[in-house]
PDB file of C-alpha atoms in Angstrom:
ATOM      1  CA  MET A 257       1.391  -9.593  13.084  1.00 37.00           C
ATOM      2  CA  LYS A 258      -2.084  -7.996  13.514  1.00 41.00           C
ATOM      3  CA  ILE A 259      -3.416 -10.351  16.175  1.00 45.00           C
ATOM      4  CA  PRO A 260      -5.093  -8.326  18.946  1.00 51.00           C
ATOM      5  CA  ILE A 261      -3.484  -9.593  22.162  1.00 44.00           C
ATOM      6  CA  ASN A 262      -6.670  -9.146  24.173  1.00 55.00           C
ATOM      7  CA  ARG A 263      -8.494 -11.586  21.932  1.00 58.00           C
ATOM      8  CA  THR A 264      -6.076 -14.514  22.302  1.00 58.00           C
ATOM      9  CA  ARG A 265      -7.340 -15.848  25.632  1.00 57.00           C
ATOM     10  CA  PHE A 266     -10.698 -16.430  24.041  1.00 61.00           C
ATOM     11  CA  TRP A 267      -9.368 -18.607  21.210  1.00 61.00           C
ATOM     12  CA  PRO A 268     -10.982 -22.044  21.572  1.00 60.00           C
ATOM     13  CA  PRO A 269      -8.552 -24.841  22.567  1.00 58.00           C
ATOM     14  CA  ILE A 270      -8.053 -27.897  20.375  1.00 57.00           C
ATOM     15  CA  GLU A 271      -6.329 -31.000  21.691  1.00 59.00           C
ATOM     16  CA  VAL A 272      -3.010 -31.495  19.773  1.00 61.00           C
ATOM     17  CA  PRO A 273      -2.039 -35.036  18.891  1.00 57.00           C
ATOM     18  CA  THR A 274       1.157 -35.867  20.848  1.00 60.00           C
ATOM     19  CA  ALA A 275       1.441 -39.164  18.950  1.00 77.00           C
ATOM     20  CA  ASP A 276       2.279 -37.299  15.666  1.00 86.00           C
ATOM     21  CA  PRO A 277       6.102 -37.297  15.550  1.00 89.00           C
ATOM     22  CA  LEU A 278       6.435 -34.196  13.450  1.00 89.00           C
ATOM     23  CA  VAL A 279       4.034 -32.269  15.710  1.00 90.00           C
ATOM     24  CA  GLY A 280       6.078 -33.441  18.717  1.00 89.00           C
ATOM     25  CA  GLU A 281       9.228 -32.371  17.010  1.00 91.00           C
ATOM     26  CA  MET A 282       7.787 -28.988  16.179  1.00 92.00           C
ATOM     27  CA  GLN A 283       6.557 -28.407  19.709  1.00 87.00           C
ATOM     28  CA  GLY A 284       9.985 -29.425  20.964  1.00 90.00           C
ATOM     29  CA  PHE A 285      11.745 -26.864  18.852  1.00 91.00           C
ATOM     30  CA  SER A 286       9.208 -24.235  19.876  1.00 87.00           C
ATOM     31  CA  GLY A 287       9.666 -25.116  23.544  1.00 87.00           C
ATOM     32  CA  ILE A 288      13.406 -24.402  23.503  1.00 91.00           C
ATOM     33  CA  GLY A 289      13.071 -21.269  21.496  1.00 88.00           C
ATOM     34  CA  ALA A 290      14.399 -22.768  18.231  1.00 93.00           C
ATOM     35  CA  HIS A 291      11.810 -20.759  16.283  1.00 89.00           C
ATOM     36  CA  GLU A 292      13.407 -21.179  12.821  1.00 93.00           C
ATOM     37  CA  ASP A 293      13.441 -24.991  13.155  1.00 94.00           C
ATOM     38  CA  ALA A 294       9.879 -25.000  14.548  1.00 93.00           C
ATOM     39  CA  LEU A 295       8.682 -22.983  11.564  1.00 94.00           C
ATOM     40  CA  LYS A 296      10.520 -25.360   9.113  1.00 95.00           C
ATOM     41  CA  THR A 297       8.794 -28.318  10.737  1.00 95.00           C
ATOM     42  CA  ALA A 298       5.426 -26.542  10.603  1.00 94.00           C
ATOM     43  CA  ARG A 299       5.953 -26.115   6.893  1.00 95.00           C
ATOM     44  CA  LYS A 300       6.681 -29.911   6.621  1.00 94.00           C
ATOM     45  CA  ILE A 301       3.401 -30.681   8.443  1.00 95.00           C
ATOM     46  CA  LEU A 302       1.354 -28.361   6.255  1.00 94.00           C
ATOM     47  CA  GLY A 303       3.038 -29.908   3.146  1.00 94.00           C
ATOM     48  CA  ARG A 304       1.801 -33.397   3.874  1.00 93.00           C
ATOM     49  CA  GLU A 305      -0.916 -34.839   1.645  1.00 92.00           C
ATOM     50  CA  ARG A 306      -3.003 -35.884   4.686  1.00 90.00           C
ATOM     51  CA  ASN A 307      -3.297 -34.161   7.947  1.00 90.00           C
ATOM     52  CA  ALA A 308      -5.631 -34.349  10.939  1.00 88.00           C
ATOM     53  CA  GLY A 309      -7.277 -31.125  11.780  1.00 88.00           C
ATOM     54  CA  GLU A 310      -5.320 -31.044  15.115  1.00 88.00           C
ATOM     55  CA  ALA A 311      -1.975 -31.287  13.341  1.00 92.00           C
ATOM     56  CA  PHE A 312      -2.975 -28.403  10.988  1.00 94.00           C
ATOM     57  CA  TYR A 313      -4.034 -26.409  13.998  1.00 91.00           C
ATOM     58  CA  ALA A 314      -0.796 -27.114  15.853  1.00 91.00           C
ATOM     59  CA  ALA A 315       1.254 -25.936  12.834  1.00 93.00           C
ATOM     60  CA  LEU A 316      -0.874 -22.802  12.348  1.00 93.00           C
ATOM     61  CA  GLN A 317      -0.550 -21.857  16.054  1.00 89.00           C
ATOM     62  CA  VAL A 318       3.276 -22.028  15.817  1.00 90.00           C
ATOM     63  CA  ILE A 319       3.256 -19.965  12.630  1.00 92.00           C
ATOM     64  CA  MET A 320       0.924 -17.231  14.102  1.00 89.00           C
ATOM     65  CA  LYS A 321       2.887 -16.993  17.322  1.00 87.00           C
ATOM     66  CA  GLN A 322       6.462 -17.098  15.933  1.00 86.00           C
ATOM     67  CA  GLU A 323       6.299 -15.732  12.338  1.00 88.00           C
ATOM     68  CA  ASP A 324       6.495 -11.932  11.791  1.00 84.00           C
ATOM     69  CA  ASN A 325       5.584 -12.134   8.138  1.00 89.00           C
ATOM     70  CA  LEU A 326       2.383 -14.106   7.942  1.00 90.00           C
ATOM     71  CA  GLU A 327       1.747 -13.062   4.356  1.00 90.00           C
ATOM     72  CA  LYS A 328       4.326 -15.418   2.951  1.00 92.00           C
ATOM     73  CA  TRP A 329       2.480 -18.360   4.535  1.00 94.00           C
ATOM     74  CA  LYS A 330      -0.870 -17.728   2.916  1.00 94.00           C
ATOM     75  CA  ASP A 331      -0.496 -20.070  -0.038  1.00 94.00           C
ATOM     76  CA  CYS A 332       1.037 -22.855   2.005  1.00 94.00           C
ATOM     77  CA  VAL A 333      -1.748 -22.591   4.611  1.00 96.00           C
ATOM     78  CA  GLU A 334      -4.536 -22.448   2.070  1.00 96.00           C
ATOM     79  CA  ARG A 335      -3.248 -25.509   0.182  1.00 96.00           C
ATOM     80  CA  ALA A 336      -3.008 -27.464   3.431  1.00 96.00           C
ATOM     81  CA  TYR A 337      -6.487 -26.388   4.450  1.00 96.00           C
ATOM     82  CA  GLY A 338      -7.861 -27.418   1.104  1.00 95.00           C
ATOM     83  CA  ARG A 339      -6.442 -30.887   1.532  1.00 95.00           C
ATOM     84  CA  LEU A 340      -8.119 -31.469   4.904  1.00 95.00           C
ATOM     85  CA  ALA A 341     -11.218 -33.623   5.209  1.00 93.00           C
ATOM     86  CA  ARG A 342     -14.423 -31.575   5.390  1.00 94.00           C
ATOM     87  CA  VAL A 343     -14.969 -32.385   9.030  1.00 93.00           C
ATOM     88  CA  SER A 344     -11.350 -31.253   9.783  1.00 92.00           C
ATOM     89  CA  GLN A 345     -11.985 -28.002   7.818  1.00 94.00           C
ATOM     90  CA  LYS A 346     -14.994 -27.291   9.968  1.00 91.00           C
ATOM     91  CA  GLU A 347     -12.975 -27.882  13.115  1.00 88.00           C
ATOM     92  CA  VAL A 348     -10.221 -25.403  12.147  1.00 91.00           C
ATOM     93  CA  ARG A 349     -12.309 -22.860  10.211  1.00 92.00           C
ATOM     94  CA  PHE A 350     -12.164 -20.394  13.178  1.00 90.00           C
ATOM     95  CA  TRP A 351      -8.374 -20.564  13.045  1.00 91.00           C
ATOM     96  CA  MET A 352      -8.348 -19.734   9.377  1.00 94.00           C
ATOM     97  CA  VAL A 353     -10.479 -16.706  10.098  1.00 94.00           C
ATOM     98  CA  VAL A 354      -7.886 -15.640  12.761  1.00 92.00           C
ATOM     99  CA  PHE A 355      -4.982 -16.284  10.385  1.00 93.00           C
ATOM    100  CA  HIS A 356      -6.370 -14.289   7.491  1.00 94.00           C
ATOM    101  CA  ALA A 357      -7.553 -11.487   9.774  1.00 93.00           C
ATOM    102  CA  SER A 358      -3.991 -11.310  11.131  1.00 90.00           C
ATOM    103  CA  CYS A 359      -2.754 -11.022   7.513  1.00 90.00           C
ATOM    104  CA  GLY A 360      -5.314  -8.230   6.826  1.00 91.00           C
ATOM    105  CA  ASN A 361      -6.885 -10.510   4.115  1.00 94.00           C
ATOM    106  CA  TYR A 362     -10.470  -9.607   4.987  1.00 96.00           C
ATOM    107  CA  ALA A 363     -11.916 -10.791   1.699  1.00 96.00           C
ATOM    108  CA  ARG A 364     -10.961 -14.343   2.664  1.00 96.00           C
ATOM    109  CA  VAL A 365     -12.216 -13.781   6.222  1.00 96.00           C
ATOM    110  CA  ALA A 366     -15.604 -12.925   4.810  1.00 95.00           C
ATOM    111  CA  GLU A 367     -15.620 -16.143   2.765  1.00 95.00           C
ATOM    112  CA  LEU A 368     -14.828 -18.206   5.835  1.00 94.00           C
ATOM    113  CA  LEU A 369     -17.407 -16.707   8.141  1.00 92.00           C
ATOM    114  CA  PRO A 370     -20.626 -18.604   8.769  1.00 86.00           C
ATOM    115  CA  LYS A 371     -23.571 -17.475   6.686  1.00 81.00           C
ATOM    116  CA  ARG A 372     -25.670 -17.233   9.846  1.00 79.00           C
ATOM    117  CA  PHE A 373     -24.417 -16.914  13.337  1.00 75.00           C
ATOM    118  CA  SER A 374     -25.929 -19.227  15.938  1.00 67.00           C
ATOM    119  CA  ARG A 375     -25.629 -19.433  19.779  1.00 63.00           C
ATOM    120  CA  ASN A 376     -23.171 -22.177  19.235  1.00 56.00           C
ATOM    121  CA  ASP A 377     -20.683 -19.975  17.344  1.00 64.00           C
ATOM    122  CA  ASN A 378     -17.738 -18.479  19.116  1.00 78.00           C
ATOM    123  CA  LEU A 379     -18.735 -14.906  20.188  1.00 86.00           C
ATOM    124  CA  LEU A 380     -15.289 -13.720  19.233  1.00 88.00           C
ATOM    125  CA  GLU A 381     -16.093 -14.565  15.628  1.00 91.00           C
ATOM    126  CA  LEU A 382     -18.582 -11.646  15.656  1.00 93.00           C
ATOM    127  CA  CYS A 383     -15.647  -9.319  16.340  1.00 93.00           C
ATOM    128  CA  TYR A 384     -13.711 -10.747  13.334  1.00 94.00           C
ATOM    129  CA  ALA A 385     -16.901 -10.459  11.250  1.00 95.00           C
ATOM    130  CA  MET A 386     -17.275  -6.771  12.042  1.00 96.00           C
ATOM    131  CA  ASP A 387     -13.627  -6.164  11.368  1.00 95.00           C
ATOM    132  CA  ALA A 388     -14.049  -7.752   7.972  1.00 96.00           C
ATOM    133  CA  MET A 389     -17.216  -5.928   6.895  1.00 97.00           C
ATOM    134  CA  LEU A 390     -15.861  -2.633   7.947  1.00 96.00           C
ATOM    135  CA  ALA A 391     -12.491  -3.196   6.168  1.00 95.00           C
ATOM    136  CA  LEU A 392     -14.379  -4.217   2.961  1.00 96.00           C
ATOM    137  CA  GLY A 393     -16.753  -1.283   3.161  1.00 95.00           C
ATOM    138  CA  ARG A 394     -19.756  -3.669   3.358  1.00 97.00           C
ATOM    139  CA  LEU A 395     -21.720  -1.422   5.764  1.00 97.00           C
ATOM    140  CA  GLU A 396     -25.120  -2.981   5.174  1.00 97.00           C
ATOM    141  CA  GLU A 397     -23.746  -6.351   6.238  1.00 96.00           C
ATOM    142  CA  ALA A 398     -21.972  -4.688   9.155  1.00 97.00           C
ATOM    143  CA  ALA A 399     -25.277  -3.146  10.233  1.00 97.00           C
ATOM    144  CA  LYS A 400     -26.822  -6.648  10.357  1.00 95.00           C
ATOM    145  CA  LEU A 401     -24.217  -7.665  12.825  1.00 95.00           C
ATOM    146  CA  VAL A 402     -25.077  -4.883  15.306  1.00 96.00           C
ATOM    147  CA  PRO A 403     -28.131  -6.634  16.891  1.00 94.00           C
ATOM    148  CA  LYS A 404     -26.215  -9.963  16.931  1.00 93.00           C
ATOM    149  CA  ILE A 405     -23.300  -8.258  18.788  1.00 94.00           C
ATOM    150  CA  GLY A 406     -25.780  -6.677  21.143  1.00 94.00           C
ATOM    151  CA  LEU A 407     -27.200 -10.163  22.002  1.00 92.00           C
ATOM    152  CA  GLY A 408     -23.630 -11.404  22.314  1.00 92.00           C
ATOM    153  CA  ILE A 409     -22.838  -8.807  24.915  1.00 93.00           C
ATOM    154  CA  LYS A 410     -25.816  -9.923  27.005  1.00 92.00           C
ATOM    155  CA  ALA A 411     -24.848 -13.577  26.596  1.00 89.00           C
ATOM    156  CA  ALA A 412     -21.095 -13.248  27.272  1.00 89.00           C
ATOM    157  CA  ALA A 413     -20.083 -14.710  30.611  1.00 85.00           C
ATOM    158  CA  GLN A 414     -16.871 -12.730  30.974  1.00 87.00           C
ATOM    159  CA  ASP A 415     -16.457  -8.983  31.236  1.00 89.00           C
ATOM    160  CA  GLU A 416     -13.560  -9.109  28.780  1.00 90.00           C
ATOM    161  CA  MET A 417     -15.670 -10.708  26.066  1.00 90.00           C
ATOM    162  CA  LYS A 418     -18.321  -8.113  26.709  1.00 93.00           C
ATOM    163  CA  ASP A 419     -15.699  -5.371  26.224  1.00 94.00           C
ATOM    164  CA  LEU A 420     -14.374  -6.924  22.995  1.00 93.00           C
ATOM    165  CA  LEU A 421     -17.884  -6.953  21.538  1.00 95.00           C
ATOM    166  CA  THR A 422     -18.552  -3.384  22.791  1.00 96.00           C
ATOM    167  CA  GLY A 423     -15.389  -2.237  20.997  1.00 95.00           C
ATOM    168  CA  ALA A 424     -16.704  -3.855  17.770  1.00 96.00           C
ATOM    169  CA  LEU A 425     -19.909  -1.884  18.136  1.00 97.00           C
ATOM    170  CA  ALA A 426     -17.973   1.329  18.773  1.00 97.00           C
ATOM    171  CA  ASP A 427     -15.981   0.665  15.588  1.00 96.00           C
ATOM    172  CA  TYR A 428     -19.186   0.328  13.564  1.00 98.00           C
ATOM    173  CA  PHE A 429     -20.852   3.451  14.862  1.00 98.00           C
ATOM    174  CA  ALA A 430     -17.677   5.426  14.386  1.00 96.00           C
ATOM    175  CA  ARG A 431     -17.514   4.235  10.757  1.00 96.00           C
ATOM    176  CA  VAL A 432     -21.098   5.356  10.059  1.00 96.00           C
ATOM    177  CA  LYS A 433     -20.575   8.735  11.722  1.00 95.00           C
ATOM    178  CA  GLN A 434     -22.816   8.071  14.597  1.00 96.00           C
ATOM    179  CA  TRP A 435     -20.059   9.564  16.773  1.00 95.00           C
ATOM    180  CA  GLY A 436     -22.162  10.181  19.845  1.00 95.00           C
ATOM    181  CA  ILE A 437     -23.006   6.472  20.230  1.00 97.00           C
ATOM    182  CA  ALA A 438     -19.362   5.458  19.484  1.00 97.00           C
ATOM    183  CA  ALA A 439     -18.148   7.959  22.093  1.00 96.00           C
ATOM    184  CA  ASP A 440     -20.434   6.550  24.745  1.00 97.00           C
ATOM    185  CA  LEU A 441     -19.263   3.036  24.062  1.00 97.00           C
ATOM    186  CA  TRP A 442     -15.601   3.988  24.107  1.00 96.00           C
ATOM    187  CA  ARG A 443     -16.236   5.974  27.284  1.00 96.00           C
ATOM    188  CA  ALA A 444     -17.555   2.882  28.933  1.00 95.00           C
ATOM    189  CA  LEU A 445     -14.440   0.985  27.924  1.00 95.00           C
ATOM    190  CA  ALA A 446     -12.171   3.735  29.051  1.00 95.00           C
ATOM    191  CA  GLU A 447     -13.774   3.534  32.557  1.00 94.00           C
ATOM    192  CA  GLY A 448     -13.112  -0.184  32.737  1.00 88.00           C
ATOM    193  CA  ASN A 449      -9.989  -2.246  32.961  1.00 86.00           C
ATOM    194  CA  THR A 450      -9.707  -4.755  30.187  1.00 86.00           C
ATOM    195  CA  MET A 451      -9.885  -2.346  27.147  1.00 90.00           C
ATOM    196  CA  ALA A 452      -9.293   1.038  28.763  1.00 92.00           C
ATOM    197  CA  GLU A 453      -6.477   1.790  26.308  1.00 92.00           C
ATOM    198  CA  SER A 454      -8.766   1.134  23.370  1.00 92.00           C
ATOM    199  CA  GLY A 455     -11.551   3.296  24.867  1.00 94.00           C
ATOM    200  CA  ILE A 456      -9.188   6.175  25.614  1.00 95.00           C
ATOM    201  CA  LYS A 457      -7.707   6.126  22.082  1.00 94.00           C
ATOM    202  CA  GLY A 458     -11.166   5.960  20.531  1.00 94.00           C
ATOM    203  CA  LEU A 459     -12.353   9.013  22.490  1.00 95.00           C
ATOM    204  CA  VAL A 460      -9.298  11.052  21.511  1.00 94.00           C
ATOM    205  CA  ASP A 461      -9.483  10.040  17.840  1.00 95.00           C
ATOM    206  CA  ILE A 462     -13.168  10.758  17.626  1.00 95.00           C
ATOM    207  CA  GLY A 463     -12.442  14.342  18.797  1.00 94.00           C
ATOM    208  CA  VAL A 464      -9.971  14.696  15.910  1.00 95.00           C
ATOM    209  CA  ALA A 465     -12.503  13.167  13.468  1.00 95.00           C
ATOM    210  CA  GLN A 466     -15.186  15.626  14.588  1.00 94.00           C
ATOM    211  CA  ALA A 467     -12.809  18.545  14.127  1.00 95.00           C
ATOM    212  CA  LEU A 468     -11.912  17.356  10.625  1.00 95.00           C
ATOM    213  CA  ASP A 469     -15.615  16.971   9.799  1.00 94.00           C
ATOM    214  CA  ALA A 470     -16.330  20.500  11.051  1.00 95.00           C
ATOM    215  CA  VAL A 471     -13.474  21.894   8.949  1.00 96.00           C
ATOM    216  CA  GLU A 472     -14.812  20.148   5.836  1.00 94.00           C
ATOM    217  CA  THR A 473     -18.331  21.516   6.577  1.00 94.00           C
ATOM    218  CA  GLY A 474     -16.870  24.950   6.769  1.00 95.00           C
ATOM    219  CA  LEU A 475     -14.998  24.657   3.509  1.00 94.00           C
ATOM    220  CA  ILE A 476     -18.186  23.461   1.728  1.00 94.00           C
ATOM    221  CA  ALA A 477     -20.073  26.379   3.253  1.00 93.00           C
ATOM    222  CA  ILE A 478     -17.501  28.854   1.996  1.00 91.00           C
ATOM    223  CA  GLU A 479     -17.713  27.496  -1.516  1.00 91.00           C
ATOM    224  CA  ARG A 480     -21.465  27.726  -1.454  1.00 90.00           C
ATOM    225  CA  LEU A 481     -21.398  31.340  -0.219  1.00 85.00           C
ATOM    226  CA  ARG A 482     -18.911  32.282  -2.924  1.00 83.00           C
ATOM    227  CA  LYS A 483     -21.163  30.838  -5.603  1.00 81.00           C
ATOM    228  CA  SER A 484     -24.332  32.508  -4.231  1.00 77.00           C
ATOM    229  CA  PHE A 485     -22.670  35.962  -3.511  1.00 66.00           C
ATOM    230  CA  ASP A 486     -24.183  38.870  -5.203  1.00 60.00           C
ATOM    231  CA  PRO A 487     -21.769  41.865  -5.451  1.00 62.00           C
ATOM    232  CA  GLU A 488     -24.761  44.148  -5.928  1.00 59.00           C
ATOM    233  CA  VAL A 489     -25.823  43.696  -2.327  1.00 53.00           C
ATOM    234  CA  GLU A 490     -22.392  43.699  -0.746  1.00 54.00           C
ATOM    235  CA  LEU A 491     -22.647  45.477   2.596  1.00 54.00           C
ATOM    236  CA  THR A 492     -18.916  46.072   3.044  1.00 55.00           C
ATOM    237  CA  LEU A 493     -16.418  47.765   0.755  1.00 48.00           C
ATOM    238  CA  PRO A 494     -16.111  46.132  -2.673  1.00 54.00           C
ATOM    239  CA  GLY A 495     -13.778  43.161  -2.522  1.00 59.00           C
ATOM    240  CA  ASN A 496     -13.834  42.902   1.206  1.00 71.00           C
ATOM    241  CA  GLU A 497     -16.338  39.992   1.198  1.00 75.00           C
ATOM    242  CA  LYS A 498     -14.057  37.972  -1.102  1.00 80.00           C
ATOM    243  CA  LYS A 499     -11.106  38.759   1.138  1.00 84.00           C
ATOM    244  CA  ARG A 500     -13.010  37.527   4.185  1.00 85.00           C
ATOM    245  CA  TRP A 501     -13.753  34.123   2.653  1.00 87.00           C
ATOM    246  CA  ASN A 502     -10.193  33.796   1.432  1.00 90.00           C
ATOM    247  CA  GLU A 503      -8.859  34.434   4.943  1.00 92.00           C
ATOM    248  CA  LEU A 504     -11.342  32.001   6.479  1.00 93.00           C
ATOM    249  CA  GLU A 505     -10.570  29.397   3.877  1.00 93.00           C
ATOM    250  CA  LYS A 506      -6.818  29.773   4.594  1.00 94.00           C
ATOM    251  CA  HIS A 507      -7.558  29.401   8.364  1.00 95.00           C
ATOM    252  CA  LEU A 508      -9.557  26.259   7.779  1.00 94.00           C
ATOM    253  CA  LEU A 509      -7.028  24.675   5.423  1.00 95.00           C
ATOM    254  CA  GLU A 510      -4.252  25.298   7.967  1.00 96.00           C
ATOM    255  CA  ARG A 511      -6.349  23.534  10.584  1.00 95.00           C
ATOM    256  CA  LYS A 512      -7.125  20.725   8.173  1.00 95.00           C
ATOM    257  CA  LYS A 513      -3.416  20.126   7.443  1.00 95.00           C
ATOM    258  CA  ALA A 514      -2.593  20.008  11.179  1.00 95.00           C
ATOM    259  CA  LEU A 515      -5.412  17.611  11.961  1.00 95.00           C
ATOM    260  CA  GLU A 516      -4.509  15.320   9.054  1.00 94.00           C
ATOM    261  CA  LYS A 517      -1.095  14.945  10.519  1.00 94.00           C
ATOM    262  CA  LEU A 518      -2.753  13.791  13.786  1.00 93.00           C
ATOM    263  CA  MET A 519      -4.965  11.368  11.940  1.00 93.00           C
ATOM    264  CA  PRO A 520      -3.478   9.583   8.869  1.00 91.00           C
ATOM    265  CA  ALA A 521      -5.691   8.462   5.920  1.00 91.00           C
ATOM    266  CA  GLU A 522      -6.074   4.910   7.178  1.00 88.00           C
ATOM    267  CA  ASP A 523      -7.395   6.198  10.555  1.00 90.00           C
ATOM    268  CA  ARG A 524      -9.706   8.683   8.847  1.00 92.00           C
ATOM    269  CA  ARG A 525     -11.368   5.976   6.921  1.00 91.00           C
ATOM    270  CA  ARG A 526     -12.141   4.268  10.246  1.00 91.00           C
ATOM    271  CA  PHE A 527     -14.363   7.273  11.006  1.00 93.00           C
ATOM    272  CA  GLY A 528     -15.933   7.518   7.604  1.00 91.00           C
ATOM    273  CA  ILE A 529     -13.874  10.444   6.492  1.00 89.00           C
ATOM    274  CA  GLY A 530     -12.502  10.325   2.939  1.00 71.00           C
TER     275      GLY A 530
END
């Protein structure tokens, strides 16, 4: 599962109907560690023609906490969500965002997000929104979230929520190669307690990203110099200039290969590096 553990404590609670026998059965199985039976019962709940939003939520919670392969539940969850009354869909929409984000299905996350964020929206939803926009490459929409997240940081009552939102901002600035700002944000996290690990990793990775970017800049410069080189004005022995560029290119390519081992392609995209 891709659920960030440090976000779970900010998930809004929903009262689960204890009068629903299937929900009670599912929770009983879950309580004694009978995860397979709990998941089977969750599937029964989601398969019903009519569900209260609370029952849907209870089943989804069991699935997200006990299932390793959320992908195989997507169709079942979507069908069950589609059968809910509109008011119930509104109640559990946040949980659908969390579920699809945990599946890495960010296109669906984007569809479920509110068109406009208000003060009444869960601040955590801004983090999921930024995740989705960056994953989908929708950088203009991600940029529009930046001031909203800034306001969210000021409004957040808990330091942990402030740090989560700060991490979302750092991810944005890293992606658009404003690495100085990203580094400052990650440094602030590294000096705290709740997301120090994320901050430290960000600072280390940004150093690798900057080194890769410098190597790429060097390779482009070598190619430009080769094309503009005039042998008539060569200051060294004939052929030496070409040899110098070849040696430098080899040096840079060796560094690039080593750096790319440190930072796989998926991580490079996080820093706006192709």
